[in-house]
């Protein structure tokens, strides 16, 4: 019984260690496209990823939201106006 428990705990830590080692290399060369960046979760995510050095393409519903976000972030963040509620 104790052998099975020790094997299970060992396997758990081995899998946890393996997952922690998996990282994406060259994050500064990657782009992330985020919709809904006028406010809320999309805005917060765009700010955090820009602060971490990733290149962000932030889609905003209004031009005003795009200008506000563009004015507060670095040159790595680019904004586009996009209405995802319409099919066109």
Short mmCIF file of N, CA and C in Angstrom, two decimals:
data_model
loop_
_atom_site.label_atom_id
_atom_site.label_comp_id
_atom_site.label_asym_id
_atom_site.label_seq_id
_atom_site.Cartn_x
_atom_site.Cartn_y
_atom_site.Cartn_z
N UNK A 1 0.82 -1.19 0.00
CA UNK A 1 0.00 0.00 0.00
C UNK A 1 0.87 1.26 0.00
N UNK A 2 1.89 1.29 0.88
CA UNK A 2 2.75 2.46 0.95
C UNK A 2 3.58 2.64 -0.31
N UNK A 3 3.90 1.53 -0.94
CA UNK A 3 4.67 1.60 -2.18
C UNK A 3 3.85 2.28 -3.29
N UNK A 4 2.56 1.95 -3.37
CA UNK A 4 1.70 2.59 -4.36
C UNK A 4 1.54 4.08 -4.09
N UNK A 5 1.39 4.42 -2.84
CA UNK A 5 1.27 5.83 -2.46
C UNK A 5 2.54 6.60 -2.78
N UNK A 6 3.68 6.02 -2.48
CA UNK A 6 4.97 6.67 -2.78
C UNK A 6 5.15 6.81 -4.29
N UNK A 7 4.75 5.80 -5.05
CA UNK A 7 4.86 5.87 -6.51
C UNK A 7 3.94 6.95 -7.07
N UNK A 8 2.74 7.05 -6.53
CA UNK A 8 1.79 8.08 -6.98
C UNK A 8 2.32 9.48 -6.68
N UNK A 9 2.82 9.70 -5.49
CA UNK A 9 3.37 11.01 -5.11
C UNK A 9 4.59 11.33 -5.96
N UNK A 10 5.45 10.35 -6.19
CA UNK A 10 6.61 10.57 -7.05
C UNK A 10 6.22 10.91 -8.47
N UNK A 11 5.21 10.23 -9.01
CA UNK A 11 4.73 10.52 -10.36
C UNK A 11 4.14 11.92 -10.44
N UNK A 12 3.41 12.31 -9.40
CA UNK A 12 2.83 13.65 -9.35
C UNK A 12 3.92 14.71 -9.42
N UNK A 13 4.95 14.58 -8.61
CA UNK A 13 6.03 15.56 -8.60
C UNK A 13 6.83 15.54 -9.90
N UNK A 14 6.98 14.38 -10.50
CA UNK A 14 7.68 14.29 -11.78
C UNK A 14 6.90 15.02 -12.87
N UNK A 15 5.59 14.82 -12.92
CA UNK A 15 4.77 15.51 -13.92
C UNK A 15 4.74 17.01 -13.66
N UNK A 16 4.67 17.41 -12.41
CA UNK A 16 4.68 18.83 -12.06
C UNK A 16 6.01 19.48 -12.47
N UNK A 17 7.09 18.81 -12.22
CA UNK A 17 8.42 19.32 -12.60
C UNK A 17 8.53 19.44 -14.12
N UNK A 18 8.01 18.45 -14.85
CA UNK A 18 8.08 18.46 -16.31
C UNK A 18 7.26 19.62 -16.88
N UNK A 19 6.08 19.86 -16.35
CA UNK A 19 5.24 20.96 -16.84
C UNK A 19 5.86 22.32 -16.57
N UNK A 20 6.52 22.47 -15.45
CA UNK A 20 7.16 23.74 -15.11
C UNK A 20 8.35 24.04 -16.01
N UNK A 21 8.97 23.01 -16.55
CA UNK A 21 10.12 23.20 -17.42
C UNK A 21 9.74 23.63 -18.82
N UNK A 22 8.50 23.42 -19.22
CA UNK A 22 8.07 23.76 -20.57
C UNK A 22 7.85 25.26 -20.67
N UNK A 23 8.69 25.91 -21.44
CA UNK A 23 8.58 27.34 -21.66
C UNK A 23 8.68 27.62 -23.15
N UNK A 24 8.08 28.70 -23.55
CA UNK A 24 8.13 29.13 -24.94
C UNK A 24 9.34 30.04 -25.10
N UNK A 25 10.20 29.71 -26.03
CA UNK A 25 11.41 30.51 -26.22
C UNK A 25 11.13 31.70 -27.15
N UNK A 26 11.93 32.71 -27.03
CA UNK A 26 11.88 33.91 -27.88
C UNK A 26 10.51 34.58 -27.82
N UNK A 27 10.02 34.87 -26.63
CA UNK A 27 8.71 35.50 -26.49
C UNK A 27 8.66 36.88 -27.14
N UNK A 28 9.79 37.56 -27.22
CA UNK A 28 9.80 38.89 -27.82
C UNK A 28 9.49 38.84 -29.32
N UNK A 29 9.64 37.67 -29.94
CA UNK A 29 9.37 37.53 -31.37
C UNK A 29 7.95 37.04 -31.65
N UNK A 30 7.18 36.73 -30.62
CA UNK A 30 5.83 36.19 -30.79
C UNK A 30 4.80 37.31 -30.74
N UNK A 31 3.67 37.10 -31.42
CA UNK A 31 2.57 38.05 -31.40
C UNK A 31 1.36 37.40 -30.73
N UNK A 32 0.61 38.21 -30.00
CA UNK A 32 -0.63 37.76 -29.36
C UNK A 32 -1.74 38.68 -29.84
N UNK A 33 -2.83 38.10 -30.36
CA UNK A 33 -3.98 38.88 -30.82
C UNK A 33 -5.08 38.77 -29.77
N UNK A 34 -5.52 39.91 -29.23
CA UNK A 34 -6.52 39.94 -28.16
C UNK A 34 -7.67 40.83 -28.60
N UNK A 35 -8.90 40.32 -28.48
CA UNK A 35 -10.08 41.13 -28.78
C UNK A 35 -10.67 41.67 -27.49
N UNK A 36 -11.47 42.71 -27.61
CA UNK A 36 -12.13 43.29 -26.44
C UNK A 36 -11.20 44.07 -25.54
N UNK A 37 -10.31 44.85 -26.12
CA UNK A 37 -9.30 45.55 -25.33
C UNK A 37 -9.71 46.95 -24.90
N UNK A 38 -10.96 47.35 -25.18
CA UNK A 38 -11.42 48.67 -24.73
C UNK A 38 -11.42 48.75 -23.21
N UNK A 39 -11.87 47.69 -22.58
CA UNK A 39 -11.94 47.67 -21.11
C UNK A 39 -11.99 46.22 -20.66
N UNK A 40 -11.95 46.04 -19.36
CA UNK A 40 -12.13 44.70 -18.80
C UNK A 40 -10.93 43.79 -18.95
N UNK A 41 -11.24 42.50 -19.10
CA UNK A 41 -10.21 41.47 -19.12
C UNK A 41 -9.24 41.63 -20.30
N UNK A 42 -9.75 41.95 -21.48
CA UNK A 42 -8.89 42.12 -22.65
C UNK A 42 -7.89 43.24 -22.47
N UNK A 43 -8.36 44.34 -21.90
CA UNK A 43 -7.48 45.48 -21.65
C UNK A 43 -6.39 45.12 -20.65
N UNK A 44 -6.77 44.46 -19.57
CA UNK A 44 -5.80 44.07 -18.55
C UNK A 44 -4.79 43.08 -19.11
N UNK A 45 -5.25 42.11 -19.89
CA UNK A 45 -4.34 41.12 -20.47
C UNK A 45 -3.37 41.78 -21.45
N UNK A 46 -3.85 42.69 -22.28
CA UNK A 46 -2.98 43.39 -23.22
C UNK A 46 -1.89 44.17 -22.48
N UNK A 47 -2.26 44.84 -21.40
CA UNK A 47 -1.29 45.60 -20.61
C UNK A 47 -0.24 44.69 -19.98
N UNK A 48 -0.68 43.58 -19.41
CA UNK A 48 0.25 42.68 -18.73
C UNK A 48 1.21 42.02 -19.72
N UNK A 49 0.71 41.58 -20.87
CA UNK A 49 1.59 40.94 -21.84
C UNK A 49 2.57 41.94 -22.44
N UNK A 50 2.13 43.18 -22.64
CA UNK A 50 3.05 44.21 -23.12
C UNK A 50 4.13 44.48 -22.09
N UNK A 51 3.75 44.52 -20.83
CA UNK A 51 4.73 44.75 -19.76
C UNK A 51 5.74 43.60 -19.66
N UNK A 52 5.34 42.40 -20.06
CA UNK A 52 6.25 41.25 -20.03
C UNK A 52 7.09 41.12 -21.29
N UNK A 53 6.90 42.01 -22.24
CA UNK A 53 7.77 42.04 -23.40
C UNK A 53 7.22 41.38 -24.65
N UNK A 54 5.98 40.91 -24.63
CA UNK A 54 5.41 40.29 -25.82
C UNK A 54 4.87 41.36 -26.75
N UNK A 55 4.79 41.04 -28.02
CA UNK A 55 4.18 41.94 -28.99
C UNK A 55 2.68 41.65 -29.00
N UNK A 56 1.87 42.69 -28.84
CA UNK A 56 0.43 42.53 -28.68
C UNK A 56 -0.30 43.25 -29.80
N UNK A 57 -1.23 42.56 -30.45
CA UNK A 57 -2.17 43.16 -31.38
C UNK A 57 -3.49 43.25 -30.64
N UNK A 58 -3.87 44.45 -30.23
CA UNK A 58 -5.06 44.65 -29.40
C UNK A 58 -6.20 45.17 -30.26
N UNK A 59 -7.30 44.41 -30.31
CA UNK A 59 -8.47 44.80 -31.08
C UNK A 59 -9.47 45.49 -30.15
N UNK A 60 -9.83 46.72 -30.51
CA UNK A 60 -10.77 47.51 -29.72
C UNK A 60 -12.02 47.77 -30.53
N UNK A 61 -13.15 47.94 -29.85
CA UNK A 61 -14.42 48.20 -30.53
C UNK A 61 -14.47 49.62 -31.05
N UNK A 62 -13.94 50.57 -30.27
CA UNK A 62 -14.00 51.98 -30.65
C UNK A 62 -12.60 52.55 -30.85
N UNK A 63 -12.54 53.60 -31.63
CA UNK A 63 -11.26 54.28 -31.87
C UNK A 63 -10.78 54.97 -30.59
N UNK A 64 -11.72 55.44 -29.78
CA UNK A 64 -11.36 56.09 -28.51
C UNK A 64 -10.64 55.10 -27.59
N UNK A 65 -11.17 53.89 -27.49
CA UNK A 65 -10.53 52.87 -26.65
C UNK A 65 -9.16 52.50 -27.17
N UNK A 66 -9.02 52.45 -28.50
CA UNK A 66 -7.73 52.13 -29.11
C UNK A 66 -6.70 53.22 -28.81
N UNK A 67 -7.12 54.47 -28.90
CA UNK A 67 -6.20 55.58 -28.64
C UNK A 67 -5.77 55.61 -27.17
N UNK A 68 -6.70 55.34 -26.26
CA UNK A 68 -6.34 55.32 -24.84
C UNK A 68 -5.32 54.23 -24.54
N UNK A 69 -5.55 53.06 -25.08
CA UNK A 69 -4.63 51.95 -24.84
C UNK A 69 -3.28 52.22 -25.49
N UNK A 70 -3.29 52.72 -26.70
CA UNK A 70 -2.05 53.00 -27.43
C UNK A 70 -1.22 54.06 -26.72
N UNK A 71 -1.88 55.04 -26.13
CA UNK A 71 -1.17 56.12 -25.45
C UNK A 71 -0.50 55.70 -24.15
N UNK A 72 -0.95 54.62 -23.55
CA UNK A 72 -0.42 54.20 -22.25
C UNK A 72 0.60 53.09 -22.34
N UNK A 73 0.76 52.48 -23.49
CA UNK A 73 1.61 51.29 -23.60
C UNK A 73 2.83 51.58 -24.47
N UNK A 74 3.69 50.58 -24.61
CA UNK A 74 4.94 50.73 -25.36
C UNK A 74 4.69 50.54 -26.86
N UNK A 75 5.76 50.62 -27.63
CA UNK A 75 5.67 50.45 -29.08
C UNK A 75 5.40 49.00 -29.49
N UNK A 76 5.55 48.07 -28.57
CA UNK A 76 5.27 46.66 -28.88
C UNK A 76 3.78 46.40 -29.04
N UNK A 77 2.94 47.28 -28.51
CA UNK A 77 1.49 47.11 -28.59
C UNK A 77 0.94 47.89 -29.77
N UNK A 78 0.23 47.20 -30.63
CA UNK A 78 -0.43 47.83 -31.78
C UNK A 78 -1.92 47.62 -31.63
N UNK A 79 -2.71 48.65 -31.96
CA UNK A 79 -4.15 48.55 -31.82
C UNK A 79 -4.82 48.56 -33.19
N UNK A 80 -5.94 47.87 -33.26
CA UNK A 80 -6.79 47.88 -34.45
C UNK A 80 -8.23 48.03 -33.97
N UNK A 81 -9.06 48.65 -34.80
CA UNK A 81 -10.48 48.77 -34.50
C UNK A 81 -11.18 47.59 -35.15
N UNK A 82 -11.89 46.82 -34.33
CA UNK A 82 -12.53 45.60 -34.81
C UNK A 82 -13.83 45.39 -34.06
N UNK A 83 -14.92 45.19 -34.82
CA UNK A 83 -16.22 44.89 -34.22
C UNK A 83 -16.50 43.41 -34.43
N UNK A 84 -16.32 42.62 -33.39
CA UNK A 84 -16.50 41.17 -33.52
C UNK A 84 -17.97 40.76 -33.43
N UNK A 85 -18.87 41.73 -33.21
CA UNK A 85 -20.29 41.40 -33.14
C UNK A 85 -20.92 41.32 -34.52
N UNK A 86 -20.24 41.80 -35.56
CA UNK A 86 -20.77 41.78 -36.92
C UNK A 86 -20.02 40.75 -37.76
N UNK A 87 -20.72 40.14 -38.69
CA UNK A 87 -20.13 39.11 -39.54
C UNK A 87 -19.30 39.70 -40.69
N UNK A 88 -19.46 40.96 -41.03
CA UNK A 88 -18.79 41.56 -42.19
C UNK A 88 -17.34 41.76 -41.98
#
